[in-house]
CSV table of C-alpha atoms in Angstrom, one decimal:
chain,number,residue,atom,x,y,z
A,1,UNK,CA,-0.2,0.2,0.0
A,2,UNK,CA,1.5,3.5,-1.0
A,3,UNK,CA,1.2,5.9,1.5
A,4,UNK,CA,-0.1,9.7,0.1
A,5,UNK,CA,2.2,12.2,1.2
A,6,UNK,CA,0.4,15.1,3.1
A,7,UNK,CA,1.5,18.9,2.7
A,8,UNK,CA,0.0,21.0,5.0
A,9,UNK,CA,-0.4,24.9,3.9
A,10,UNK,CA,-0.1,27.7,6.0
A,11,UNK,CA,-3.8,29.9,6.5
A,12,UNK,CA,-3.9,32.8,4.7
A,13,UNK,CA,-2.4,35.9,6.2
A,14,UNK,CA,-4.8,38.1,8.3
A,15,UNK,CA,-6.6,41.1,6.3
A,16,UNK,CA,-8.5,43.8,8.5
A,17,UNK,CA,-11.8,43.8,7.5
A,18,UNK,CA,-14.3,46.8,8.1
A,19,UNK,CA,-15.9,44.4,11.1
A,20,UNK,CA,-12.3,44.1,12.9
A,21,UNK,CA,-11.9,47.6,12.8
A,22,UNK,CA,-15.3,48.6,14.3
A,23,UNK,CA,-14.2,46.1,16.8
A,24,UNK,CA,-10.9,47.6,17.8
A,25,UNK,CA,-13.0,50.6,18.4
A,26,UNK,CA,-15.6,48.8,20.3
A,27,UNK,CA,-14.2,46.5,22.5
A,28,UNK,CA,-10.3,47.7,22.1
A,29,UNK,CA,-8.7,45.0,20.3
A,30,UNK,CA,-9.2,42.3,17.3
A,31,UNK,CA,-7.9,39.1,17.0
A,32,UNK,CA,-5.6,38.8,14.0
A,33,UNK,CA,-4.8,34.8,13.6
A,34,UNK,CA,-1.8,34.8,11.2
A,35,UNK,CA,-0.7,38.3,11.4
A,36,UNK,CA,2.8,36.7,10.8
A,37,UNK,CA,4.1,34.1,8.7
A,38,UNK,CA,5.6,31.2,10.0
A,39,UNK,CA,8.4,32.3,8.2
A,40,UNK,CA,8.8,35.6,9.1
A,41,UNK,CA,8.6,34.3,13.3
A,42,UNK,CA,11.2,32.0,12.7
A,43,UNK,CA,13.4,34.5,11.3
A,44,UNK,CA,12.8,37.0,14.3
A,45,UNK,CA,13.5,34.4,16.4
A,46,UNK,CA,16.5,33.4,14.9
A,47,UNK,CA,18.1,36.6,15.5
A,48,UNK,CA,17.3,36.7,19.0
A,49,UNK,CA,18.6,32.6,19.7
A,50,UNK,CA,21.9,33.2,21.2
A,51,UNK,CA,20.7,36.1,23.4
A,52,UNK,CA,17.9,34.1,25.2
A,53,UNK,CA,20.3,31.2,25.3
A,54,UNK,CA,22.7,33.3,27.2
A,55,UNK,CA,19.9,34.8,29.8
A,56,UNK,CA,18.6,30.9,30.0
A,57,UNK,CA,19.0,31.2,33.9
A,58,UNK,CA,17.3,34.4,34.2
A,59,UNK,CA,13.4,33.6,35.9
A,60,UNK,CA,12.1,37.4,34.8
A,61,UNK,CA,10.1,38.8,32.5
A,62,UNK,CA,13.2,40.1,29.5
A,63,UNK,CA,12.7,43.0,27.0
A,64,UNK,CA,15.7,42.9,24.4
A,65,UNK,CA,14.2,46.2,23.1
A,66,UNK,CA,13.9,46.9,19.4
A,67,UNK,CA,15.8,45.5,16.5
A,68,UNK,CA,15.9,45.7,12.2
A,69,UNK,CA,14.6,42.3,12.2
A,70,UNK,CA,10.9,43.5,14.1
A,71,UNK,CA,11.0,46.5,12.0
A,72,UNK,CA,11.4,44.6,8.5
A,73,UNK,CA,9.2,42.1,9.2
A,74,UNK,CA,6.4,44.8,10.7
A,75,UNK,CA,6.9,47.5,8.4
A,76,UNK,CA,5.7,45.4,4.9
A,77,UNK,CA,3.4,46.7,2.3
A,78,UNK,CA,0.7,44.6,3.8
A,79,UNK,CA,1.0,45.6,7.5
A,80,UNK,CA,1.3,49.1,6.9
A,81,UNK,CA,-1.6,49.1,4.5
A,82,UNK,CA,-3.9,47.3,7.2
A,83,UNK,CA,-2.6,49.8,10.1
A,84,UNK,CA,-3.3,52.7,7.8
A,85,UNK,CA,-6.7,51.5,7.3
A,86,UNK,CA,-7.3,50.7,10.7
A,87,UNK,CA,-5.8,54.2,12.0
A,88,UNK,CA,-6.9,56.1,9.0
A,89,UNK,CA,-4.0,57.7,7.5
A,90,UNK,CA,-0.1,57.5,7.1
A,91,UNK,CA,1.4,55.3,10.3
A,92,UNK,CA,4.4,55.0,12.2
A,93,UNK,CA,6.0,52.3,13.7
A,94,UNK,CA,6.5,54.2,17.5
A,95,UNK,CA,8.6,51.0,19.0
A,96,UNK,CA,9.0,47.5,19.3
A,97,UNK,CA,10.2,44.4,21.4
A,98,UNK,CA,11.0,41.1,21.8
A,99,UNK,CA,9.8,40.2,25.3
A,100,UNK,CA,10.3,36.8,27.0
A,101,UNK,CA,8.9,35.6,30.0
A,102,UNK,CA,11.7,32.6,31.2
A,103,UNK,CA,10.1,29.4,32.7
A,104,UNK,CA,8.8,30.1,36.4
A,105,UNK,CA,8.9,33.8,35.5
A,106,UNK,CA,6.0,36.4,35.7
A,107,UNK,CA,4.5,38.9,33.1
A,108,UNK,CA,3.7,42.3,33.8
A,109,UNK,CA,0.9,43.7,35.7
A,110,UNK,CA,-2.1,45.0,35.0
A,111,UNK,CA,-1.4,48.5,32.5
A,112,UNK,CA,-2.2,50.4,29.5
A,113,UNK,CA,1.1,50.8,27.5
A,114,UNK,CA,0.1,54.5,27.4
A,115,UNK,CA,1.0,54.5,30.7
A,116,UNK,CA,5.0,54.5,29.7
A,117,UNK,CA,4.7,56.8,26.9
A,118,UNK,CA,1.5,58.6,26.6
A,119,UNK,CA,0.8,59.1,22.9
A,120,UNK,CA,-1.8,60.9,21.9
A,121,UNK,CA,-4.4,60.5,19.0
A,122,UNK,CA,-5.0,57.1,17.0
A,123,UNK,CA,-2.8,54.3,18.0
A,124,UNK,CA,-2.4,50.2,18.5
A,125,UNK,CA,-0.5,47.7,19.6
A,126,UNK,CA,0.3,44.4,18.0
A,127,UNK,CA,0.8,41.8,20.4
A,128,UNK,CA,2.6,38.7,18.3
A,129,UNK,CA,2.8,35.6,19.5
A,130,UNK,CA,6.3,33.9,18.5
A,131,UNK,CA,5.3,30.7,20.2
A,132,UNK,CA,2.5,28.5,21.2
A,133,UNK,CA,1.1,30.7,24.0
A,134,UNK,CA,-1.9,30.0,26.4
A,135,UNK,CA,-2.9,30.4,29.9
A,136,UNK,CA,-0.3,28.2,31.1
A,137,UNK,CA,2.3,30.0,29.4
A,138,UNK,CA,2.2,33.5,30.4
A,139,UNK,CA,-0.9,34.3,28.2
A,140,UNK,CA,-2.0,37.7,27.4
A,141,UNK,CA,-5.1,38.7,29.4
A,142,UNK,CA,-7.0,42.1,28.1
A,143,UNK,CA,-10.0,43.9,29.8
A,144,UNK,CA,-12.3,44.6,27.0
A,145,UNK,CA,-13.8,47.7,26.4
A,146,UNK,CA,-11.4,49.7,29.5
A,147,UNK,CA,-9.5,51.5,26.7
A,148,UNK,CA,-12.7,53.7,26.6
A,149,UNK,CA,-11.7,54.8,30.5
A,150,UNK,CA,-9.0,57.0,29.2
A,151,UNK,CA,-5.6,57.4,30.5
A,152,UNK,CA,-5.4,55.3,34.2
A,153,UNK,CA,-3.1,56.3,36.9
A,154,UNK,CA,0.2,54.7,37.8
A,155,UNK,CA,-0.6,52.4,40.9
A,156,UNK,CA,3.3,51.7,41.3
A,157,UNK,CA,5.6,54.2,42.6
A,158,UNK,CA,9.0,55.0,41.1
A,159,UNK,CA,9.9,54.9,37.4
A,160,UNK,CA,9.8,51.0,37.2
A,161,UNK,CA,6.6,48.7,35.7
A,162,UNK,CA,3.7,50.9,35.5
A,163,UNK,CA,0.4,49.4,37.4
A,164,UNK,CA,-3.4,49.9,36.8
A,165,UNK,CA,-6.6,48.9,39.2
A,166,UNK,CA,-7.2,45.4,38.0
A,167,UNK,CA,-10.4,45.5,36.3
A,168,UNK,CA,-13.5,43.3,36.9
A,169,UNK,CA,-13.9,42.0,33.2
A,170,UNK,CA,-10.4,40.6,33.0
A,171,UNK,CA,-10.4,37.8,30.4
A,172,UNK,CA,-7.5,35.6,28.9
A,173,UNK,CA,-7.7,35.6,24.9
A,174,UNK,CA,-7.3,32.4,23.2
A,175,UNK,CA,-4.4,30.4,23.0
A,176,UNK,CA,-2.1,31.6,20.6
A,177,UNK,CA,-0.2,30.0,17.7
A,178,UNK,CA,3.3,31.5,16.3
A,179,UNK,CA,2.4,34.4,13.8
A,180,UNK,CA,-1.0,35.1,15.6
A,181,UNK,CA,-1.8,38.4,16.9
A,182,UNK,CA,-4.2,40.8,19.0
A,183,UNK,CA,-4.0,44.4,18.0
A,184,UNK,CA,-4.8,46.7,20.3
A,185,UNK,CA,-5.6,49.7,21.4
A,186,UNK,CA,-2.4,51.5,23.5
A,187,UNK,CA,-4.9,52.3,26.5
A,188,UNK,CA,-6.8,48.9,26.5
A,189,UNK,CA,-6.0,47.1,30.1
A,190,UNK,CA,-3.5,44.0,29.7
A,191,UNK,CA,-0.9,41.9,31.3
A,192,UNK,CA,0.1,38.6,31.5
A,193,UNK,CA,0.9,36.0,33.8
A,194,UNK,CA,3.3,33.1,35.0
A,195,UNK,CA,5.0,31.0,32.5
A,196,UNK,CA,4.6,27.9,34.3
A,197,UNK,CA,6.2,25.7,31.4
A,198,UNK,CA,9.8,24.6,30.8
A,199,UNK,CA,9.9,26.6,27.6
């Protein structure tokens, strides 16, 4: 008996629809499955492999900052056009980071990214999974419609991580595959929990 080989095709990349834009402004976020291709994810991860390996003993949340790899993968014509459609005009890529929650590490507390750098006007973030992520692996939690509350005060003292009051309507996003994203307003409350895995 001859076995047929099966070729698994990568799902079509995410393209913003009118209903997605409406959800972004109403709920503060939109689920963007297959936002980046698997090839793009692998290129980004390869660029950080040695840096991550050198910090393997660190149990905390690590931010490796902006990179040319992230910029080149996010400033494609497809994504730029999508963001212009969502935000209603020319867009700028403000910053990027490669964030890692090591095994046993704790993600960030509830916060708005606009608590760090207060950008006025239309703005959004894209949380892109570069590995499989779920509630046991420092998964992303959000509070729908919390962007409508406006800029929240920082409850932490000093210049460290910002913290907002914990929202009553917190919910975890669905499990994410590499390349999936959640596009959300910079004033949407969000956080990530503990990485209970060994990855």
